[in-house]
Amino acid sequence: MSAGEQQCGNRPNGTGALFERAAIPGITDLADGTGSAALVDLDRDGRLDIIVVGDNRDRADRAAGGELRLFLNKGCWRFERHAITIIGSGFTAGAMGQRTQIINLIDFNKDGWLDIFLTRNRGPIDDPSGGNNLLISDGAWDRFRDVGKSMGLANDQAYNRQSSIADADGDGWLDIALAADNIGNTQRLGIPRHRFYRFVPPTSGRFEHGRFEDLSTSGLIPEFPGEFTCNPNIDRAGPGIMLRDIDNDGDQDLVQSYHIDMNMARPQDPCATGEYRTGVWTWRNRLKEDGRFHFELLTDNGLSERGQASWNRRDKRYDTVTKGISLPYLAAADVDNDGLLDMLAVGPNDLSWTVKTDMSVARFWRSEGDFRFREATAEAGLAPLNQTYREWQAFFGVNLDVPDGIIHNKCPDFTPNYPLCKDFSRLDYSFYGADALFEDFNNDGNLDLLVADRHELDGSWDDLRNVLFLNQGDGRFAPVRVPLSGIDRNSIAMEAGDLDGDGLIDLMFMADPGHSYPEGRFGLPPIPANRFLDTVWRNRGAFGGNDNHWIALAFANVDHARLAGARVIARADGRIIGSRHLSSSQSYKSSSALRAHFGLGKRRRVDIEIVLADGTRLKFDRLAADRTLEVDVAAGTTRELTP
């Protein structure tokens, strides 16, 4: 029994399922819809708290927008609502304003408290938002001051989505890579105006006196799609972005995967077209090699690829010019314990939502080192992600072929691809892959995979599932049926973390079906209220999890500019048994704690090496298992955190 279970008096359940639902008042009982969430330790007591950006969909005053809600972890699955104060802004935590998107929590100003970067989309051109917000801790962990606009981060004409934050130029301050999407008609929801913000520190040394400089059109990042030009050979739309040290050389590289979302698009309008290029763009940071900060565009490394379609006016359809994937959501992890980051991309293939020259829903690549990759989707056992619901329904044990036979709004007559998809039934469609998490859910020493399917199908509201794939330890993954995984729900996004300190990774699913299902249009029925409920999943230790050992690492007394992008390597008997790359945005619509968790299988001790982003190395040999340790980076010591 783990320390967390001893403290809380908990025992494994008897169902045999890996996960069971946990009730958290204010989260799992509020049918609100969640645009983003974070599992981080905001008050620095060692426990992961939950922060939610809620929609407040039933609020009479829609202009007030959603809420920023904080739930402090008090241990033993008790969470208490705590007020957040925001000053220097036109909004409050209780009325965040419209079009909030994704939060990312990290310490920008080096005061030891987490700050909040919140993205927003523009909205209709005649009703813009105020742009992105940077909420800097103002003398306390629960009090923030908004400096986003004054420091140059608003980007208020864009459909801002995910951010990735690290010290890219090696100056000791955090920089921001910012992704932007395009939901077809740029007059309605904002433009794909991506940004790469480098922090310019002030002479005073005070963070707030500095500014963020946009490098997106500086030439330092070749072919980075910065300004929106209404030229499909230049513009690209991608809601996700990733700063990671892909080649383990000590600087942060850049990866972005692009797609085409055709909702409300106009095929012959160059500002709202389906002719954008899709695929994966990769840039190697040359700081370590050349001694100066700039990126090299890589085009022939097994991961990079390009795709494009052209509008056929005569036949009113898109024809393939160059085949390439259109999968915007990226996840990276060392899945085979060789110290190298492997890569997964997921997305939709619904023909009315996206123009596709490659109909995949998922693509997986193994790293071969030196920023080279090999496509290995089938080899890794992940080909089922590209199946249709016709094949998945038997696996789920449900009947998705409901009487009307047509998937809800996949083929409205205004979509450019209407001739291609008008006769499709529900069973002919595949997952809308919207998020992916790599974690060792059973502590056997191998990272597992959870993939989110964000579809909302009228008549099948409760029959779709996020799917767990367990790592078999031989380079392959295998999907787990619902009675064994316990996961009987799908979602728009996910986040993972050990919420009760028992050494088992728990889950939060974010529900926001209004983004995928336009109720009230095309005669669609209303969305059931329970579909707006977030769900939290407690890991009960099946598949050996209760018998296997583990170790988790948190960090103190270290600038986050040195911690974000750091690598943590676990070794036993002189060989790597796992590596983790620390990032505050491991998942698409959420924020992660800068922590490392390793399942150890039957091992009771492990050697840990930490390689900080500035190259500093710390080593701790023969650490005892089944503990969460806080590493004091300044002192080079560790102490155990109690659950």
XYZ file of C-alpha atoms in Angstrom:
643
model
C 0.000 0.000 0.000
C 1.364 3.451 -0.945
C 1.867 6.330 1.464
C -1.099 8.155 -0.088
C -3.407 5.203 0.504
C -2.154 4.773 4.066
C -2.862 8.423 4.860
C -6.319 8.450 3.292
C -7.324 4.928 4.303
C -8.026 3.913 0.721
C -7.929 0.456 -0.814
C -7.998 -0.604 -4.475
C -11.467 -1.188 -5.864
C -12.729 -4.626 -6.730
C -13.930 -3.964 -10.276
C -10.588 -4.605 -11.949
C -10.895 -1.405 -13.976
C -7.922 0.942 -14.119
C -9.966 4.131 -13.658
C -13.121 5.044 -11.791
C -14.898 8.381 -11.660
C -14.237 10.710 -8.742
C -16.693 13.366 -7.582
C -15.329 16.885 -7.062
C -18.054 19.454 -6.226
C -17.840 22.491 -8.475
C -16.140 20.513 -11.243
C -17.859 17.195 -11.899
C -21.361 18.431 -10.976
C -21.397 21.732 -12.902
C -22.823 21.474 -16.438
C -20.892 24.478 -17.653
C -18.428 23.422 -20.347
C -14.676 23.865 -19.931
C -12.460 25.543 -22.481
C -9.189 24.809 -20.687
C -7.808 23.463 -17.410
C -4.562 22.990 -15.492
C -3.286 20.527 -12.888
C -0.544 22.473 -11.100
C 0.587 23.255 -7.554
C -0.458 26.890 -7.299
C -0.090 27.384 -3.519
C 3.178 25.376 -3.319
C 1.979 22.873 -0.709
C 3.139 19.910 -2.803
C -0.328 18.893 -4.039
C -1.704 19.407 -7.533
C -4.566 21.901 -7.628
C -7.168 22.212 -10.399
C -7.753 25.425 -12.350
C -10.631 25.605 -14.822
C -11.569 28.148 -17.484
C -15.331 27.610 -17.573
C -17.762 28.794 -20.230
C -20.702 29.798 -18.010
C -22.900 28.849 -20.939
C -26.156 29.580 -19.082
C -25.137 33.030 -17.888
C -27.653 35.662 -18.943
C -24.937 38.246 -19.547
C -22.937 36.503 -22.267
C -20.512 39.428 -22.487
C -19.305 38.609 -18.993
C -17.883 35.381 -20.377
C -16.700 32.457 -18.319
C -15.004 32.037 -14.982
C -11.482 31.248 -13.848
C -12.121 28.777 -11.028
C -9.455 27.452 -8.651
C -9.871 24.332 -6.516
C -7.149 23.814 -3.907
C -6.139 20.235 -3.224
C -6.501 19.513 0.496
C -5.531 15.849 0.212
C -7.539 12.613 0.184
C -9.654 13.802 -2.779
C -10.870 16.938 -1.005
C -10.809 20.096 -3.122
C -11.891 23.536 -1.914
C -12.894 26.479 -4.098
C -10.567 29.461 -3.599
C -10.949 32.993 -4.917
C -8.506 34.479 -7.414
C -7.930 38.236 -7.561
C -7.074 39.932 -10.886
C -6.086 43.588 -10.981
C -5.079 45.966 -13.766
C -7.600 44.452 -16.153
C -11.095 44.963 -17.500
C -12.194 41.537 -16.276
C -12.281 39.521 -13.079
C -11.900 35.831 -12.306
C -15.695 35.629 -12.065
C -16.278 37.418 -15.370
C -13.379 36.664 -17.714
C -14.918 38.201 -20.818
C -15.613 36.439 -24.087
C -13.574 34.054 -26.227
C -11.177 32.752 -23.639
C -9.138 29.858 -24.969
C -6.171 28.056 -23.381
C -4.254 28.693 -20.147
C -0.580 27.961 -19.563
C 0.899 28.344 -16.068
C 4.603 28.971 -15.486
C 6.746 31.445 -13.526
C 7.678 34.316 -15.883
C 8.809 36.933 -13.359
C 11.008 34.671 -11.187
C 9.204 35.360 -7.914
C 8.574 31.674 -7.249
C 4.826 31.833 -7.934
C 3.076 30.593 -11.070
C 1.821 33.134 -13.612
C -0.983 32.576 -16.140
C -0.815 33.101 -19.904
C -4.355 33.005 -21.336
C -5.077 33.054 -25.063
C -8.222 34.397 -26.747
C -9.706 34.362 -30.229
C -10.808 37.527 -31.978
C -14.437 36.781 -32.817
C -16.357 38.624 -35.550
C -14.310 41.410 -37.121
C -16.754 44.018 -35.818
C -16.638 42.578 -32.280
C -12.971 41.905 -31.437
C -11.663 40.583 -28.143
C -9.062 42.384 -26.095
C -6.452 39.814 -27.050
C -4.297 37.534 -24.935
C -3.645 38.097 -21.240
C -0.525 37.571 -19.160
C -1.509 37.452 -15.509
C 1.610 37.976 -13.407
C 1.605 37.033 -9.721
C 1.350 40.238 -7.720
C 2.921 39.516 -4.358
C 0.882 36.376 -3.682
C 0.071 33.071 -5.358
C -3.644 33.928 -5.705
C -3.361 37.580 -6.802
C -2.505 38.558 -10.391
C -1.924 41.665 -12.488
C -2.676 41.661 -16.227
C 0.311 42.877 -18.278
C -0.401 41.074 -21.561
C -1.314 44.068 -23.678
C 1.315 46.418 -22.235
C 4.055 43.843 -22.864
C 3.022 43.254 -26.487
C 1.261 39.890 -26.275
C -2.334 40.773 -27.257
C -2.274 39.538 -30.913
C -5.920 40.568 -30.880
C -6.771 39.825 -34.543
C -5.828 36.140 -34.292
C -7.616 32.941 -33.390
C -5.012 32.328 -30.684
C -4.829 28.785 -29.383
C -2.026 26.802 -27.697
C 1.159 28.354 -26.392
C 4.475 26.629 -25.697
C 6.835 28.375 -23.298
C 10.591 27.932 -22.778
C 13.844 29.885 -22.901
C 14.518 29.535 -26.627
C 17.346 32.077 -26.963
C 19.282 31.058 -23.846
C 19.186 34.449 -22.111
C 17.626 33.151 -18.901
C 14.088 34.439 -19.593
C 11.027 32.610 -20.927
C 9.899 33.070 -24.533
C 6.518 32.130 -26.055
C 5.646 30.235 -29.232
C 1.988 30.918 -30.023
C -0.238 28.967 -32.439
C -3.270 30.323 -34.274
C -6.095 28.552 -36.082
C -8.499 29.443 -38.868
C -12.060 28.173 -38.689
C -12.763 28.872 -42.344
C -14.218 32.351 -42.583
C -11.676 34.836 -41.200
C -14.358 37.499 -40.865
C -15.956 35.493 -38.068
C -13.399 33.906 -35.784
C -10.000 35.441 -36.343
C -7.012 34.817 -38.553
C -4.130 32.284 -38.350
C -1.608 34.880 -37.224
C 1.061 32.862 -35.421
C 3.622 34.511 -33.187
C 7.043 33.769 -31.734
C 7.646 36.141 -28.829
C 11.170 36.618 -27.478
C 11.383 38.378 -24.142
C 13.563 41.493 -24.129
C 14.666 42.004 -20.524
C 14.770 45.523 -19.075
C 17.852 47.220 -17.682
C 15.990 47.620 -14.382
C 15.808 43.845 -13.953
C 12.075 43.997 -13.207
C 10.117 41.683 -15.458
C 7.199 44.085 -15.903
C 9.544 46.718 -17.378
C 10.506 44.370 -20.211
C 8.641 43.579 -23.408
C 7.999 40.712 -25.800
C 9.391 41.145 -29.305
C 7.662 39.333 -32.168
C 10.166 37.350 -34.255
C 7.620 35.688 -36.557
C 8.670 37.775 -39.583
C 12.270 38.443 -38.535
C 13.814 35.776 -40.753
C 15.161 33.911 -37.719
C 12.533 31.175 -38.251
C 12.388 30.414 -42.022
C 8.841 29.872 -43.362
C 7.233 30.415 -39.963
C 3.663 31.533 -40.798
C 3.544 34.835 -38.954
C 1.509 37.556 -40.650
C -1.715 36.552 -42.388
C -1.397 37.321 -46.124
C -4.489 35.781 -47.787
C -2.023 33.681 -49.789
C -2.579 29.910 -49.345
C 1.048 29.218 -50.251
C 2.162 31.247 -47.225
C -0.665 31.110 -44.668
C -1.071 27.997 -42.537
C -3.509 27.184 -39.741
C -2.481 25.134 -36.724
C -3.905 25.339 -33.186
C -1.022 23.423 -31.583
C 2.686 24.221 -31.258
C 5.662 22.655 -29.493
C 8.972 23.911 -28.110
C 11.101 20.878 -27.142
C 14.749 19.876 -27.229
C 14.133 17.285 -29.954
C 17.807 16.503 -30.628
C 19.001 16.653 -26.975
C 21.627 19.291 -27.777
C 20.582 21.700 -25.023
C 18.393 24.208 -26.897
C 14.678 24.296 -27.646
C 13.557 23.268 -31.130
C 10.209 24.108 -32.728
C 7.551 21.836 -34.284
C 4.118 22.710 -35.651
C 1.558 20.618 -37.528
C -1.002 22.361 -39.758
C -4.538 21.484 -40.859
C -7.509 23.017 -42.659
C -10.756 23.555 -40.786
C -13.448 24.276 -43.376
C -16.316 25.326 -41.117
C -17.787 28.486 -42.724
C -15.064 28.601 -45.382
C -15.520 30.078 -48.848
C -13.562 27.990 -51.386
C -12.795 30.776 -53.866
C -11.931 33.398 -51.239
C -8.123 33.436 -50.718
C -8.700 34.696 -47.162
C -10.958 31.757 -46.253
C -9.782 28.945 -48.459
C -9.162 25.216 -48.264
C -5.933 25.515 -50.229
C -3.591 26.122 -47.304
C -0.618 23.814 -47.067
C -0.886 21.123 -44.403
C 1.642 18.818 -42.778
C 4.453 19.104 -40.227
C 7.063 21.865 -40.177
C 10.174 21.356 -38.040
C 12.849 23.863 -37.080
C 16.164 23.032 -35.391
C 17.413 25.641 -32.944
C 21.007 26.445 -33.951
C 21.966 28.280 -30.751
C 24.327 25.585 -29.473
C 25.851 24.849 -32.871
C 26.387 28.408 -34.123
C 26.590 30.428 -30.915
C 23.738 32.677 -32.004
C 19.972 32.280 -31.793
C 18.242 31.292 -35.021
C 16.362 28.302 -36.427
C 17.104 26.007 -39.366
C 14.119 24.708 -41.359
C 14.304 20.908 -41.762
C 12.512 19.318 -44.709
C 13.857 15.781 -45.093
C 13.958 14.206 -41.645
C 11.107 11.663 -41.780
C 8.797 13.906 -39.718
C 8.491 17.001 -41.907
C 6.017 16.794 -44.765
C 3.872 19.030 -46.946
C 0.379 18.594 -48.377
C -1.914 20.812 -50.415
C -5.228 20.665 -52.279
C -6.682 22.896 -54.985
C -10.312 23.834 -55.605
C -11.764 22.257 -58.742
C -14.325 24.848 -59.860
C -15.846 22.633 -62.514
C -16.513 19.662 -60.251
C -16.859 21.744 -57.065
C -14.428 19.706 -55.031
C -10.880 19.779 -53.732
C -8.282 17.805 -55.674
C -4.972 16.648 -54.209
C -1.896 18.522 -55.398
C 0.518 17.029 -52.852
C -0.492 14.379 -50.350
C 0.180 15.242 -46.714
C -1.366 14.838 -43.293
C -3.725 17.375 -41.753
C -3.365 16.491 -38.058
C -2.911 19.555 -35.833
C -2.589 18.106 -32.327
C 0.919 16.966 -31.364
C 2.212 14.947 -28.431
C 5.819 13.967 -27.759
C 7.334 11.419 -25.374
C 10.099 8.855 -25.088
C 7.888 5.779 -25.522
C 10.679 3.217 -25.999
C 13.036 4.415 -23.224
C 15.964 5.267 -25.497
C 16.245 8.884 -24.324
C 14.758 10.282 -27.564
C 11.416 12.029 -28.076
C 8.977 10.154 -30.305
C 6.049 12.009 -31.878
C 2.294 11.524 -32.352
C -0.127 13.696 -34.336
C -3.926 13.320 -34.166
C -6.850 15.169 -35.718
C -10.187 14.774 -37.517
C -10.925 13.486 -41.003
C -14.546 14.679 -41.218
C -14.953 15.908 -44.773
C -17.205 18.844 -43.922
C -14.788 20.130 -41.279
C -11.496 19.670 -43.037
C -9.936 19.339 -46.459
C -7.903 16.135 -46.504
C -5.283 14.872 -48.920
C -4.457 12.069 -46.445
C -7.422 10.592 -44.567
C -5.518 9.521 -41.449
C -6.677 10.388 -37.941
C -3.315 9.584 -36.343
C 0.339 9.270 -37.314
C 3.167 8.068 -35.064
C 6.912 8.487 -35.616
C 9.841 6.942 -33.748
C 12.905 9.096 -33.238
C 16.167 7.773 -34.650
C 18.261 10.571 -33.134
C 19.719 13.777 -34.580
C 16.205 15.084 -35.356
C 15.448 12.159 -37.699
C 12.247 10.114 -37.488
C 10.679 6.986 -38.939
C 6.924 6.563 -39.490
C 5.808 3.662 -37.285
C 2.027 3.899 -36.781
C 1.201 0.285 -37.652
C 4.409 -1.067 -36.137
C 3.513 0.585 -32.817
C 0.017 -0.947 -32.803
C -1.678 2.429 -33.339
C -3.305 1.675 -36.700
C -6.697 1.178 -34.945
C -6.822 4.950 -34.424
C -7.508 5.227 -38.165
C -10.456 2.805 -38.048
C -14.060 3.899 -38.560
C -16.786 3.612 -35.960
C -17.978 0.537 -37.862
C -14.973 -1.257 -36.360
C -14.872 0.580 -33.035
C -18.489 -0.048 -32.059
C -17.829 -3.747 -31.432
C -14.806 -2.851 -29.313
C -16.915 -0.397 -27.287
C -19.852 -2.811 -27.102
C -22.366 -0.237 -28.377
C -24.517 0.306 -31.454
C -23.652 3.573 -33.190
C -25.831 2.981 -36.250
C -28.839 4.890 -34.889
C -32.046 4.997 -36.989
C -31.589 8.175 -39.001
C -28.298 6.782 -40.359
C -26.688 10.172 -41.020
C -24.064 11.652 -38.749
C -25.435 14.876 -37.265
C -24.153 17.880 -39.281
C -21.249 16.388 -41.175
C -22.739 17.186 -44.547
C -24.699 20.449 -44.514
C -25.288 21.557 -48.078
C -22.996 24.601 -47.757
C -19.815 22.605 -47.202
C -17.424 22.518 -50.172
C -17.027 18.755 -49.781
C -20.751 18.025 -49.779
C -20.630 15.762 -52.869
C -18.024 13.576 -51.157
C -19.710 13.012 -47.828
C -23.453 13.457 -48.168
C -24.184 9.733 -47.978
C -21.892 8.921 -45.064
C -23.463 7.301 -42.033
C -22.128 7.507 -38.509
C -20.331 4.230 -38.998
C -18.298 5.612 -41.913
C -16.608 8.233 -39.772
C -13.518 7.965 -37.624
C -12.455 9.564 -34.362
C -12.097 13.298 -34.135
C -8.677 12.919 -32.510
C -8.387 16.077 -30.419
C -5.813 15.328 -27.740
C -3.292 12.714 -26.634
C -1.480 11.991 -23.370
C 1.548 9.787 -22.786
C 1.807 8.610 -19.155
C 2.785 5.399 -17.361
C -0.645 4.599 -15.968
C 0.274 1.204 -14.471
C 3.830 2.047 -13.336
C 5.414 -0.824 -15.269
C 8.141 1.472 -16.622
C 6.563 1.977 -20.066
C 4.605 5.043 -21.174
C 1.001 4.326 -22.130
C -1.207 6.426 -24.423
C -4.659 7.942 -24.030
C -6.357 9.491 -27.091
C -9.404 11.776 -26.936
C -12.266 11.595 -29.439
C -14.187 14.883 -29.303
C -17.098 13.870 -31.560
C -20.628 14.667 -30.389
C -23.190 12.559 -32.269
C -26.892 13.164 -31.684
C -28.526 9.885 -30.755
C -25.207 8.463 -29.508
C -24.370 10.962 -26.788
C -23.013 8.489 -24.270
C -21.591 5.810 -26.553
C -18.292 7.364 -27.640
C -15.082 6.834 -25.678
C -11.586 8.145 -25.211
C -9.333 5.144 -25.762
C -6.509 3.876 -23.582
C -3.590 2.054 -25.230
C -1.293 0.159 -22.858
C 2.374 -0.082 -23.760
C 3.261 -3.757 -24.147
C 6.933 -3.152 -23.413
C 8.100 -4.332 -26.834
C 7.501 -1.158 -28.818
C 3.790 -1.840 -29.361
C 0.590 -0.422 -27.862
C -2.700 -2.318 -27.454
C -6.149 -0.753 -26.898
C -7.952 -1.594 -23.659
C -11.670 -2.379 -23.654
C -14.013 -0.205 -21.614
C -14.742 -2.711 -18.798
C -10.994 -2.890 -18.093
C -10.035 0.743 -18.637
C -13.146 2.013 -16.843
C -13.271 4.950 -19.282
C -16.834 5.234 -20.588
C -16.690 8.868 -21.716
C -15.145 10.989 -24.456
C -14.031 14.618 -24.235
C -12.590 17.599 -26.070
C -9.351 17.568 -24.033
C -7.553 15.879 -21.131
C -4.902 16.421 -18.478
C -3.083 13.964 -16.216
C -1.430 14.100 -12.802
C -1.238 12.312 -9.458
C -4.044 14.089 -7.612
C -3.897 12.090 -4.365
C -0.171 11.444 -4.030
C -0.488 7.655 -4.205
C 1.946 7.312 -7.107
C -0.775 6.504 -9.655
C -1.529 8.980 -12.454
C -5.114 10.282 -12.430
C -7.039 12.054 -15.197
C -9.295 15.007 -15.898
C -11.496 15.118 -19.019
C -12.708 18.535 -20.165
C -16.172 18.697 -21.704
C -17.119 21.443 -24.144
C -19.420 19.970 -26.814
C -20.612 23.381 -27.985
C -17.330 23.659 -29.910
C -18.063 20.501 -31.919
C -21.837 20.386 -32.165
C -23.786 23.485 -33.260
C -27.052 22.792 -31.456
C -30.027 24.630 -32.818
C -28.634 24.654 -36.387
C -29.668 22.327 -39.188
C -32.516 21.029 -37.031
C -30.149 19.460 -34.537
C -31.510 18.502 -31.124
C -30.140 20.258 -28.028
C -27.112 18.865 -26.269
C -28.002 16.968 -23.079
C -26.822 18.875 -20.002
C -24.686 15.989 -18.760
C -22.451 16.317 -21.813
C -21.158 19.603 -20.352
C -19.907 17.906 -17.189
C -16.165 17.528 -16.732
C -15.086 14.155 -15.403
C -12.222 13.289 -13.076
C -10.837 9.751 -13.059
C -9.077 8.111 -10.154
C -6.412 5.551 -11.003
C -7.084 2.407 -8.937
C -3.921 0.520 -9.817
C -5.113 -2.265 -12.127
C -2.784 -3.972 -14.647
C -0.114 -4.286 -11.959
C -0.152 -0.663 -10.879
C -0.706 -1.457 -7.208
C 2.233 -3.859 -7.154
C 4.691 -1.816 -9.221
C 6.980 0.853 -7.787
C 7.345 4.495 -8.822
C 9.111 7.762 -8.123
C 8.004 11.343 -8.784
C 10.049 14.532 -8.797
C 8.976 18.114 -8.127
C 11.395 21.053 -8.192
C 12.110 24.098 -6.023
C 14.517 27.058 -6.007
C 15.039 27.103 -9.751
C 14.043 29.633 -12.412
C 11.443 28.178 -14.745
C 13.556 29.426 -17.645
C 16.015 26.702 -16.563
C 13.328 24.123 -15.697
C 11.039 24.306 -18.757
C 12.750 22.221 -21.417
C 14.819 20.275 -18.906
C 15.332 16.530 -19.304
C 15.010 14.045 -16.449
C 16.582 10.640 -17.076
C 16.005 7.550 -14.932
C 18.610 4.764 -14.986
C 18.979 1.347 -13.405
C 22.046 -0.857 -13.711
C 23.625 1.793 -15.917
C 20.931 1.877 -18.615
C 18.093 4.302 -19.332
C 14.713 3.071 -18.119
C 12.867 6.298 -18.927
C 13.240 9.978 -19.781
C 10.909 12.935 -19.403
C 11.069 16.354 -21.094
C 9.518 18.977 -18.815
C 6.957 21.337 -20.336
C 4.012 23.330 -18.993
C 1.980 22.321 -22.087
C 2.217 18.554 -22.485
C -1.400 18.413 -23.672
C -3.293 20.604 -26.145
C -5.942 22.539 -24.181
C -4.395 22.377 -20.736
C -1.357 23.126 -18.620
C 0.881 20.669 -16.793
C 3.034 20.822 -13.695
C 6.795 20.890 -14.304
C 7.228 17.498 -12.691
C 8.521 14.064 -13.685
C 6.857 10.728 -12.839
C 8.442 7.341 -13.514
C 6.950 3.897 -13.125
C 9.706 1.540 -11.999
C 8.097 -1.882 -12.293
C 9.706 -4.139 -9.657
C 12.697 -1.862 -9.082
C 12.989 -0.379 -5.601
C 15.803 2.087 -6.338
C 16.695 4.275 -9.275
C 19.410 6.706 -10.390
C 18.148 10.105 -11.553
C 19.942 12.650 -13.722
C 18.470 16.112 -14.310
C 19.730 18.155 -17.253
C 18.427 21.705 -16.900
C 17.731 23.849 -19.964
C 20.954 25.812 -19.361
C 23.024 22.613 -19.342
C 23.422 22.277 -15.559
C 23.412 18.616 -14.465
C 22.345 17.154 -11.137
C 22.666 13.474 -10.246
C 21.055 11.508 -7.441
C 21.975 7.846 -7.131
C 19.984 4.972 -5.674
C 16.909 6.964 -4.737
C 14.307 4.890 -2.910
C 11.050 4.237 -4.743
C 7.412 5.008 -3.890
C 7.975 8.659 -2.955
C 7.427 12.122 -4.358
C 10.669 14.024 -3.897
C 11.140 17.769 -4.094
C 14.516 18.563 -5.626
C 16.025 21.783 -4.274
C 18.022 22.696 -7.364
C 19.994 25.491 -5.701
C 21.103 23.294 -2.807
C 21.362 20.054 -4.785
C 19.299 18.196 -2.173
C 15.984 16.328 -2.014
C 13.192 16.006 0.526
C 10.092 13.856 0.546
C 6.703 15.493 0.017
C 3.798 14.051 1.977
C 0.517 13.441 0.079
